mmCIF file with all atom_site columns, C-alpha atoms in Angstrom:
data_model
loop_
_atom_site.group_PDB
_atom_site.id
_atom_site.type_symbol
_atom_site.label_atom_id
_atom_site.label_alt_id
_atom_site.label_comp_id
_atom_site.label_asym_id
_atom_site.label_entity_id
_atom_site.label_seq_id
_atom_site.pdbx_PDB_ins_code
_atom_site.Cartn_x
_atom_site.Cartn_y
_atom_site.Cartn_z
_atom_site.occupancy
_atom_site.B_iso_or_equiv
_atom_site.pdbx_formal_charge
_atom_site.auth_seq_id
_atom_site.auth_comp_id
_atom_site.auth_asym_id
_atom_site.auth_atom_id
_atom_site.pdbx_PDB_model_num
ATOM 1   C CA . MET A 1 1   ? -9.486  -4.220  39.531 1.00 0.00 ? 7   MET A CA 1
ATOM 2   C CA . SER A 1 2   ? -12.240 -5.209  37.148 1.00 0.00 ? 8   SER A CA 1
ATOM 3   C CA . LYS A 1 3   ? -11.448 -8.163  34.929 1.00 0.00 ? 9   LYS A CA 1
ATOM 4   C CA . THR A 1 4   ? -14.181 -7.129  32.493 1.00 0.00 ? 10  THR A CA 1
ATOM 5   C CA . THR A 1 5   ? -13.216 -4.385  30.059 1.00 0.00 ? 11  THR A CA 1
ATOM 6   C CA . ARG A 1 6   ? -14.243 -3.377  26.546 1.00 0.00 ? 12  ARG A CA 1
ATOM 7   C CA . ALA A 1 7   ? -11.307 -5.499  25.363 1.00 0.00 ? 13  ALA A CA 1
ATOM 8   C CA . THR A 1 8   ? -12.395 -8.673  27.163 1.00 0.00 ? 14  THR A CA 1
ATOM 9   C CA . GLN A 1 9   ? -15.997 -8.087  26.077 1.00 0.00 ? 15  GLN A CA 1
ATOM 10  C CA . ALA A 1 10  ? -14.870 -7.724  22.441 1.00 0.00 ? 16  ALA A CA 1
ATOM 11  C CA . LEU A 1 11  ? -12.912 -10.991 22.637 1.00 0.00 ? 17  LEU A CA 1
ATOM 12  C CA . ALA A 1 12  ? -15.834 -12.824 24.240 1.00 0.00 ? 18  ALA A CA 1
ATOM 13  C CA . LYS A 1 13  ? -18.201 -11.478 21.585 1.00 0.00 ? 19  LYS A CA 1
ATOM 14  C CA . GLU A 1 14  ? -15.855 -12.853 18.875 1.00 0.00 ? 20  GLU A CA 1
ATOM 15  C CA . GLY A 1 15  ? -15.875 -16.251 20.621 1.00 0.00 ? 21  GLY A CA 1
ATOM 16  C CA . ILE A 1 16  ? -12.120 -16.141 21.199 1.00 0.00 ? 22  ILE A CA 1
ATOM 17  C CA . ALA A 1 17  ? -10.662 -18.212 24.040 1.00 0.00 ? 23  ALA A CA 1
ATOM 18  C CA . PHE A 1 18  ? -8.517  -16.202 26.443 1.00 0.00 ? 24  PHE A CA 1
ATOM 19  C CA . THR A 1 19  ? -7.498  -16.077 30.086 1.00 0.00 ? 25  THR A CA 1
ATOM 20  C CA . VAL A 1 20  ? -7.072  -12.946 32.185 1.00 0.00 ? 26  VAL A CA 1
ATOM 21  C CA . HIS A 1 21  ? -3.876  -12.267 34.142 1.00 0.00 ? 27  HIS A CA 1
ATOM 22  C CA . THR A 1 22  ? -3.327  -9.376  36.522 1.00 0.00 ? 28  THR A CA 1
ATOM 23  C CA . TYR A 1 23  ? -0.063  -7.911  37.765 1.00 0.00 ? 29  TYR A CA 1
ATOM 24  C CA . GLU A 1 24  ? 1.207   -4.955  39.747 1.00 0.00 ? 30  GLU A CA 1
ATOM 25  C CA . TYR A 1 25  ? 1.470   -2.129  37.217 1.00 0.00 ? 31  TYR A CA 1
ATOM 26  C CA . ASP A 1 26  ? 4.443   0.182   37.752 1.00 0.00 ? 32  ASP A CA 1
ATOM 27  C CA . PRO A 1 27  ? 3.593   3.699   36.505 1.00 0.00 ? 33  PRO A CA 1
ATOM 28  C CA . ASP A 1 28  ? 7.285   4.638   36.680 1.00 0.00 ? 34  ASP A CA 1
ATOM 29  C CA . ALA A 1 29  ? 8.511   1.782   34.476 1.00 0.00 ? 35  ALA A CA 1
ATOM 30  C CA . GLU A 1 30  ? 10.676  2.953   31.607 1.00 0.00 ? 36  GLU A CA 1
ATOM 31  C CA . ARG A 1 31  ? 9.248   0.290   29.272 1.00 0.00 ? 37  ARG A CA 1
ATOM 32  C CA . ILE A 1 32  ? 5.706   -0.763  30.183 1.00 0.00 ? 38  ILE A CA 1
ATOM 33  C CA . GLY A 1 33  ? 5.681   -3.953  28.083 1.00 0.00 ? 39  GLY A CA 1
ATOM 34  C CA . MET A 1 34  ? 8.962   -5.173  29.556 1.00 0.00 ? 40  MET A CA 1
ATOM 35  C CA . GLN A 1 35  ? 7.698   -4.461  33.075 1.00 0.00 ? 41  GLN A CA 1
ATOM 36  C CA . ALA A 1 36  ? 4.540   -6.458  32.319 1.00 0.00 ? 42  ALA A CA 1
ATOM 37  C CA . ALA A 1 37  ? 6.598   -9.397  30.988 1.00 0.00 ? 43  ALA A CA 1
ATOM 38  C CA . GLU A 1 38  ? 8.744   -9.449  34.118 1.00 0.00 ? 44  GLU A CA 1
ATOM 39  C CA . ALA A 1 39  ? 5.736   -9.092  36.427 1.00 0.00 ? 45  ALA A CA 1
ATOM 40  C CA . ILE A 1 40  ? 3.862   -12.044 34.902 1.00 0.00 ? 46  ILE A CA 1
ATOM 41  C CA . GLY A 1 41  ? 7.024   -14.147 34.426 1.00 0.00 ? 47  GLY A CA 1
ATOM 42  C CA . GLU A 1 42  ? 6.767   -14.478 30.657 1.00 0.00 ? 48  GLU A CA 1
ATOM 43  C CA . GLU A 1 43  ? 9.304   -14.130 27.846 1.00 0.00 ? 49  GLU A CA 1
ATOM 44  C CA . PRO A 1 44  ? 9.211   -10.545 26.474 1.00 0.00 ? 50  PRO A CA 1
ATOM 45  C CA . ARG A 1 45  ? 8.752   -11.864 22.926 1.00 0.00 ? 51  ARG A CA 1
ATOM 46  C CA . ARG A 1 46  ? 5.395   -13.296 24.039 1.00 0.00 ? 52  ARG A CA 1
ATOM 47  C CA . VAL A 1 47  ? 4.160   -10.137 25.761 1.00 0.00 ? 53  VAL A CA 1
ATOM 48  C CA . LEU A 1 48  ? 2.949   -7.913  22.951 1.00 0.00 ? 54  LEU A CA 1
ATOM 49  C CA . LYS A 1 49  ? 2.636   -4.160  23.250 1.00 0.00 ? 55  LYS A CA 1
ATOM 50  C CA . THR A 1 50  ? -0.037  -2.124  21.518 1.00 0.00 ? 56  THR A CA 1
ATOM 51  C CA . LEU A 1 51  ? 1.161   1.073   19.902 1.00 0.00 ? 57  LEU A CA 1
ATOM 52  C CA . MET A 1 52  ? -0.825  3.707   18.089 1.00 0.00 ? 58  MET A CA 1
ATOM 53  C CA . ALA A 1 53  ? 0.698   5.440   15.089 1.00 0.00 ? 59  ALA A CA 1
ATOM 54  C CA . GLU A 1 54  ? -0.290  7.663   12.213 1.00 0.00 ? 60  GLU A CA 1
ATOM 55  C CA . LEU A 1 55  ? 0.096   6.456   8.651  1.00 0.00 ? 61  LEU A CA 1
ATOM 56  C CA . ASP A 1 56  ? -0.035  9.297   6.141  1.00 0.00 ? 62  ASP A CA 1
ATOM 57  C CA . GLY A 1 57  ? -1.921  11.262  8.810  1.00 0.00 ? 63  GLY A CA 1
ATOM 58  C CA . LYS A 1 58  ? -4.496  8.521   9.542  1.00 0.00 ? 64  LYS A CA 1
ATOM 59  C CA . PRO A 1 59  ? -4.578  6.401   12.745 1.00 0.00 ? 65  PRO A CA 1
ATOM 60  C CA . VAL A 1 60  ? -3.277  2.827   12.765 1.00 0.00 ? 66  VAL A CA 1
ATOM 61  C CA . CYS A 1 61  ? -2.483  0.262   15.430 1.00 0.00 ? 67  CYS A CA 1
ATOM 62  C CA . VAL A 1 62  ? 0.604   -1.943  15.587 1.00 0.00 ? 68  VAL A CA 1
ATOM 63  C CA . VAL A 1 63  ? 1.181   -4.934  17.883 1.00 0.00 ? 69  VAL A CA 1
ATOM 64  C CA . VAL A 1 64  ? 4.773   -6.026  18.502 1.00 0.00 ? 70  VAL A CA 1
ATOM 65  C CA . PRO A 1 65  ? 6.787   -7.987  21.088 1.00 0.00 ? 71  PRO A CA 1
ATOM 66  C CA . SER A 1 66  ? 7.594   -5.863  24.140 1.00 0.00 ? 72  SER A CA 1
ATOM 67  C CA . ASP A 1 67  ? 11.343  -6.287  23.632 1.00 0.00 ? 73  ASP A CA 1
ATOM 68  C CA . LYS A 1 68  ? 11.270  -4.869  20.085 1.00 0.00 ? 74  LYS A CA 1
ATOM 69  C CA . GLU A 1 69  ? 10.869  -1.447  18.505 1.00 0.00 ? 75  GLU A CA 1
ATOM 70  C CA . VAL A 1 70  ? 8.628   -0.655  15.531 1.00 0.00 ? 76  VAL A CA 1
ATOM 71  C CA . SER A 1 71  ? 10.233  0.315   12.250 1.00 0.00 ? 77  SER A CA 1
ATOM 72  C CA . MET A 1 72  ? 8.083   3.158   10.951 1.00 0.00 ? 78  MET A CA 1
ATOM 73  C CA . LYS A 1 73  ? 9.299   2.450   7.425  1.00 0.00 ? 79  LYS A CA 1
ATOM 74  C CA . LYS A 1 74  ? 8.279   -1.233  7.660  1.00 0.00 ? 80  LYS A CA 1
ATOM 75  C CA . LEU A 1 75  ? 4.939   -0.298  9.259  1.00 0.00 ? 81  LEU A CA 1
ATOM 76  C CA . ALA A 1 76  ? 4.157   2.112   6.430  1.00 0.00 ? 82  ALA A CA 1
ATOM 77  C CA . SER A 1 77  ? 5.062   -0.532  3.858  1.00 0.00 ? 83  SER A CA 1
ATOM 78  C CA . ALA A 1 78  ? 2.996   -3.243  5.592  1.00 0.00 ? 84  ALA A CA 1
ATOM 79  C CA . LEU A 1 79  ? -0.131  -1.087  5.592  1.00 0.00 ? 85  LEU A CA 1
ATOM 80  C CA . GLY A 1 80  ? 0.371   0.383   2.126  1.00 0.00 ? 86  GLY A CA 1
ATOM 81  C CA . GLY A 1 81  ? 1.332   3.910   3.137  1.00 0.00 ? 87  GLY A CA 1
ATOM 82  C CA . LYS A 1 82  ? 4.185   6.296   2.522  1.00 0.00 ? 88  LYS A CA 1
ATOM 83  C CA . SER A 1 83  ? 5.195   7.375   6.031  1.00 0.00 ? 89  SER A CA 1
ATOM 84  C CA . ALA A 1 84  ? 4.350   6.509   9.605  1.00 0.00 ? 90  ALA A CA 1
ATOM 85  C CA . ALA A 1 85  ? 5.012   8.208   12.934 1.00 0.00 ? 91  ALA A CA 1
ATOM 86  C CA . MET A 1 86  ? 4.104   7.443   16.539 1.00 0.00 ? 92  MET A CA 1
ATOM 87  C CA . MET A 1 87  ? 0.866   9.031   17.704 1.00 0.00 ? 93  MET A CA 1
ATOM 88  C CA . LYS A 1 88  ? 0.995   11.464  20.610 1.00 0.00 ? 94  LYS A CA 1
ATOM 89  C CA . PRO A 1 89  ? -0.201  9.799   23.861 1.00 0.00 ? 95  PRO A CA 1
ATOM 90  C CA . ALA A 1 90  ? -3.148  12.183  24.362 1.00 0.00 ? 96  ALA A CA 1
ATOM 91  C CA . MET A 1 91  ? -4.402  11.462  20.839 1.00 0.00 ? 97  MET A CA 1
ATOM 92  C CA . ALA A 1 92  ? -3.972  7.686   21.368 1.00 0.00 ? 98  ALA A CA 1
ATOM 93  C CA . GLU A 1 93  ? -6.054  7.879   24.547 1.00 0.00 ? 99  GLU A CA 1
ATOM 94  C CA . LYS A 1 94  ? -8.785  9.912   22.865 1.00 0.00 ? 100 LYS A CA 1
ATOM 95  C CA . LEU A 1 95  ? -8.926  7.635   19.826 1.00 0.00 ? 101 LEU A CA 1
ATOM 96  C CA . THR A 1 96  ? -8.878  4.299   21.688 1.00 0.00 ? 102 THR A CA 1
ATOM 97  C CA . GLY A 1 97  ? -10.782 5.196   24.839 1.00 0.00 ? 103 GLY A CA 1
ATOM 98  C CA . TYR A 1 98  ? -8.002  3.632   26.905 1.00 0.00 ? 104 TYR A CA 1
ATOM 99  C CA . VAL A 1 99  ? -5.258  5.242   29.003 1.00 0.00 ? 105 VAL A CA 1
ATOM 100 C CA . VAL A 1 100 ? -1.588  4.864   28.091 1.00 0.00 ? 106 VAL A CA 1
ATOM 101 C CA . GLY A 1 101 ? -0.301  1.739   29.825 1.00 0.00 ? 107 GLY A CA 1
ATOM 102 C CA . GLY A 1 102 ? -3.728  0.182   29.375 1.00 0.00 ? 108 GLY A CA 1
ATOM 103 C CA . ILE A 1 103 ? -4.246  0.480   25.615 1.00 0.00 ? 109 ILE A CA 1
ATOM 104 C CA . SER A 1 104 ? -5.533  -2.737  24.111 1.00 0.00 ? 110 SER A CA 1
ATOM 105 C CA . PRO A 1 105 ? -5.947  -3.431  20.401 1.00 0.00 ? 111 PRO A CA 1
ATOM 106 C CA . PHE A 1 106 ? -9.326  -5.008  21.227 1.00 0.00 ? 112 PHE A CA 1
ATOM 107 C CA . GLY A 1 107 ? -12.477 -2.978  21.867 1.00 0.00 ? 113 GLY A CA 1
ATOM 108 C CA . GLN A 1 108 ? -11.071 0.372   20.809 1.00 0.00 ? 114 GLN A CA 1
ATOM 109 C CA . LYS A 1 109 ? -13.601 3.169   20.293 1.00 0.00 ? 115 LYS A CA 1
ATOM 110 C CA . LYS A 1 110 ? -12.782 3.296   16.588 1.00 0.00 ? 116 LYS A CA 1
ATOM 111 C CA . LYS A 1 111 ? -11.565 0.343   14.513 1.00 0.00 ? 117 LYS A CA 1
ATOM 112 C CA . VAL A 1 112 ? -8.380  1.233   12.646 1.00 0.00 ? 118 VAL A CA 1
ATOM 113 C CA . PRO A 1 113 ? -6.055  -0.699  10.321 1.00 0.00 ? 119 PRO A CA 1
ATOM 114 C CA . THR A 1 114 ? -3.771  -2.930  12.380 1.00 0.00 ? 120 THR A CA 1
ATOM 115 C CA . ALA A 1 115 ? -0.468  -4.698  11.796 1.00 0.00 ? 121 ALA A CA 1
ATOM 116 C CA . ILE A 1 116 ? 1.000   -7.483  13.930 1.00 0.00 ? 122 ILE A CA 1
ATOM 117 C CA . GLU A 1 117 ? 4.642   -8.527  13.909 1.00 0.00 ? 123 GLU A CA 1
ATOM 118 C CA . ILE A 1 118 ? 4.694   -11.741 11.873 1.00 0.00 ? 124 ILE A CA 1
ATOM 119 C CA . ALA A 1 119 ? 7.150   -13.468 14.239 1.00 0.00 ? 125 ALA A CA 1
ATOM 120 C CA . ALA A 1 120 ? 4.524   -13.307 17.012 1.00 0.00 ? 126 ALA A CA 1
ATOM 121 C CA . LEU A 1 121 ? 2.360   -15.768 15.055 1.00 0.00 ? 127 LEU A CA 1
ATOM 122 C CA . ASP A 1 122 ? 4.980   -18.481 15.658 1.00 0.00 ? 128 ASP A CA 1
ATOM 123 C CA . GLU A 1 123 ? 4.496   -18.342 19.436 1.00 0.00 ? 129 GLU A CA 1
ATOM 124 C CA . PRO A 1 124 ? 2.256   -20.922 21.159 1.00 0.00 ? 130 PRO A CA 1
ATOM 125 C CA . HIS A 1 125 ? 0.525   -18.101 23.044 1.00 0.00 ? 131 HIS A CA 1
ATOM 126 C CA . VAL A 1 126 ? 0.887   -14.360 23.618 1.00 0.00 ? 132 VAL A CA 1
ATOM 127 C CA . PHE A 1 127 ? -0.158  -11.839 26.228 1.00 0.00 ? 133 PHE A CA 1
ATOM 128 C CA . ILE A 1 128 ? -1.695  -8.484  25.239 1.00 0.00 ? 134 ILE A CA 1
ATOM 129 C CA . ASN A 1 129 ? -3.057  -5.642  27.315 1.00 0.00 ? 135 ASN A CA 1
ATOM 130 C CA . GLY A 1 130 ? -6.643  -6.361  28.288 1.00 0.00 ? 136 GLY A CA 1
ATOM 131 C CA . GLY A 1 131 ? -7.843  -2.772  28.406 1.00 0.00 ? 137 GLY A CA 1
ATOM 132 C CA . GLN A 1 132 ? -6.505  -1.452  31.684 1.00 0.00 ? 138 GLN A CA 1
ATOM 133 C CA . ARG A 1 133 ? -3.211  -1.048  33.464 1.00 0.00 ? 139 ARG A CA 1
ATOM 134 C CA . GLY A 1 134 ? -2.111  -4.274  35.149 1.00 0.00 ? 140 GLY A CA 1
ATOM 135 C CA . LEU A 1 135 ? -4.395  -6.523  33.075 1.00 0.00 ? 141 LEU A CA 1
ATOM 136 C CA . GLN A 1 136 ? -3.165  -8.877  30.356 1.00 0.00 ? 142 GLN A CA 1
ATOM 137 C CA . VAL A 1 137 ? -5.069  -11.434 28.291 1.00 0.00 ? 143 VAL A CA 1
ATOM 138 C CA . LYS A 1 138 ? -3.386  -14.673 27.199 1.00 0.00 ? 144 LYS A CA 1
ATOM 139 C CA . LEU A 1 139 ? -4.484  -16.102 23.864 1.00 0.00 ? 145 LEU A CA 1
ATOM 140 C CA . ASP A 1 140 ? -3.422  -17.735 20.618 1.00 0.00 ? 146 ASP A CA 1
ATOM 141 C CA . PRO A 1 141 ? -1.605  -15.207 18.398 1.00 0.00 ? 147 PRO A CA 1
ATOM 142 C CA . LYS A 1 142 ? -3.544  -16.389 15.344 1.00 0.00 ? 148 LYS A CA 1
ATOM 143 C CA . ASP A 1 143 ? -6.752  -15.459 17.204 1.00 0.00 ? 149 ASP A CA 1
ATOM 144 C CA . VAL A 1 144 ? -5.260  -11.997 17.778 1.00 0.00 ? 150 VAL A CA 1
ATOM 145 C CA . GLN A 1 145 ? -4.695  -11.595 14.048 1.00 0.00 ? 151 GLN A CA 1
ATOM 146 C CA . ARG A 1 146 ? -8.178  -12.873 13.212 1.00 0.00 ? 152 ARG A CA 1
ATOM 147 C CA . ALA A 1 147 ? -9.995  -10.745 15.823 1.00 0.00 ? 153 ALA A CA 1
ATOM 148 C CA . LEU A 1 148 ? -8.222  -7.591  14.675 1.00 0.00 ? 154 LEU A CA 1
ATOM 149 C CA . GLY A 1 149 ? -8.250  -8.328  10.966 1.00 0.00 ? 155 GLY A CA 1
ATOM 150 C CA . ALA A 1 150 ? -4.549  -7.519  11.275 1.00 0.00 ? 156 ALA A CA 1
ATOM 151 C CA . VAL A 1 151 ? -1.952  -7.609  8.547  1.00 0.00 ? 157 VAL A CA 1
ATOM 152 C CA . ALA A 1 152 ? 0.891   -9.922  9.601  1.00 0.00 ? 158 ALA A CA 1
ATOM 153 C CA . ALA A 1 153 ? 4.194   -8.455  8.471  1.00 0.00 ? 159 ALA A CA 1
ATOM 154 C CA . PRO A 1 154 ? 7.763   -7.864  9.635  1.00 0.00 ? 160 PRO A CA 1
ATOM 155 C CA . VAL A 1 155 ? 7.301   -4.461  11.307 1.00 0.00 ? 161 VAL A CA 1
ATOM 156 C CA . VAL A 1 156 ? 10.094  -4.409  13.907 1.00 0.00 ? 162 VAL A CA 1
ATOM 157 C CA . ALA A 1 157 ? 13.396  -2.613  13.470 1.00 0.00 ? 163 ALA A CA 1
#
């Protein structure tokens, strides 16, 4: 497994400190983020999942703790839209250039508006997918927000 991806290159280019952590990805896991948290031995609230959604028909990204679900109503409100819905996996892969289970908010093919769950900013560190299945990056959540230009808001149900 390569530890250099578009995501890690994007973080390095921004001058953001991070460490890379690999784990055994389970393609049959019901909840990928929860499986990652268990595999790396970290609290699920600190292992953030990257989800792609559509806000009024336009693509957006949302980053939330792996043990939480996104409130589409709160996401729409946070990003100034009327309605949000999850993006179909094939569209998310095409838009980001990553495969489902390996979608990172960093280094996506096209930069889109992003929201991060505000509670994640209170954590001392977080893990986020590093651009491929079985690869997580550990970093300061405030660096995540800064690198993504993300809106911090309560977006979980």
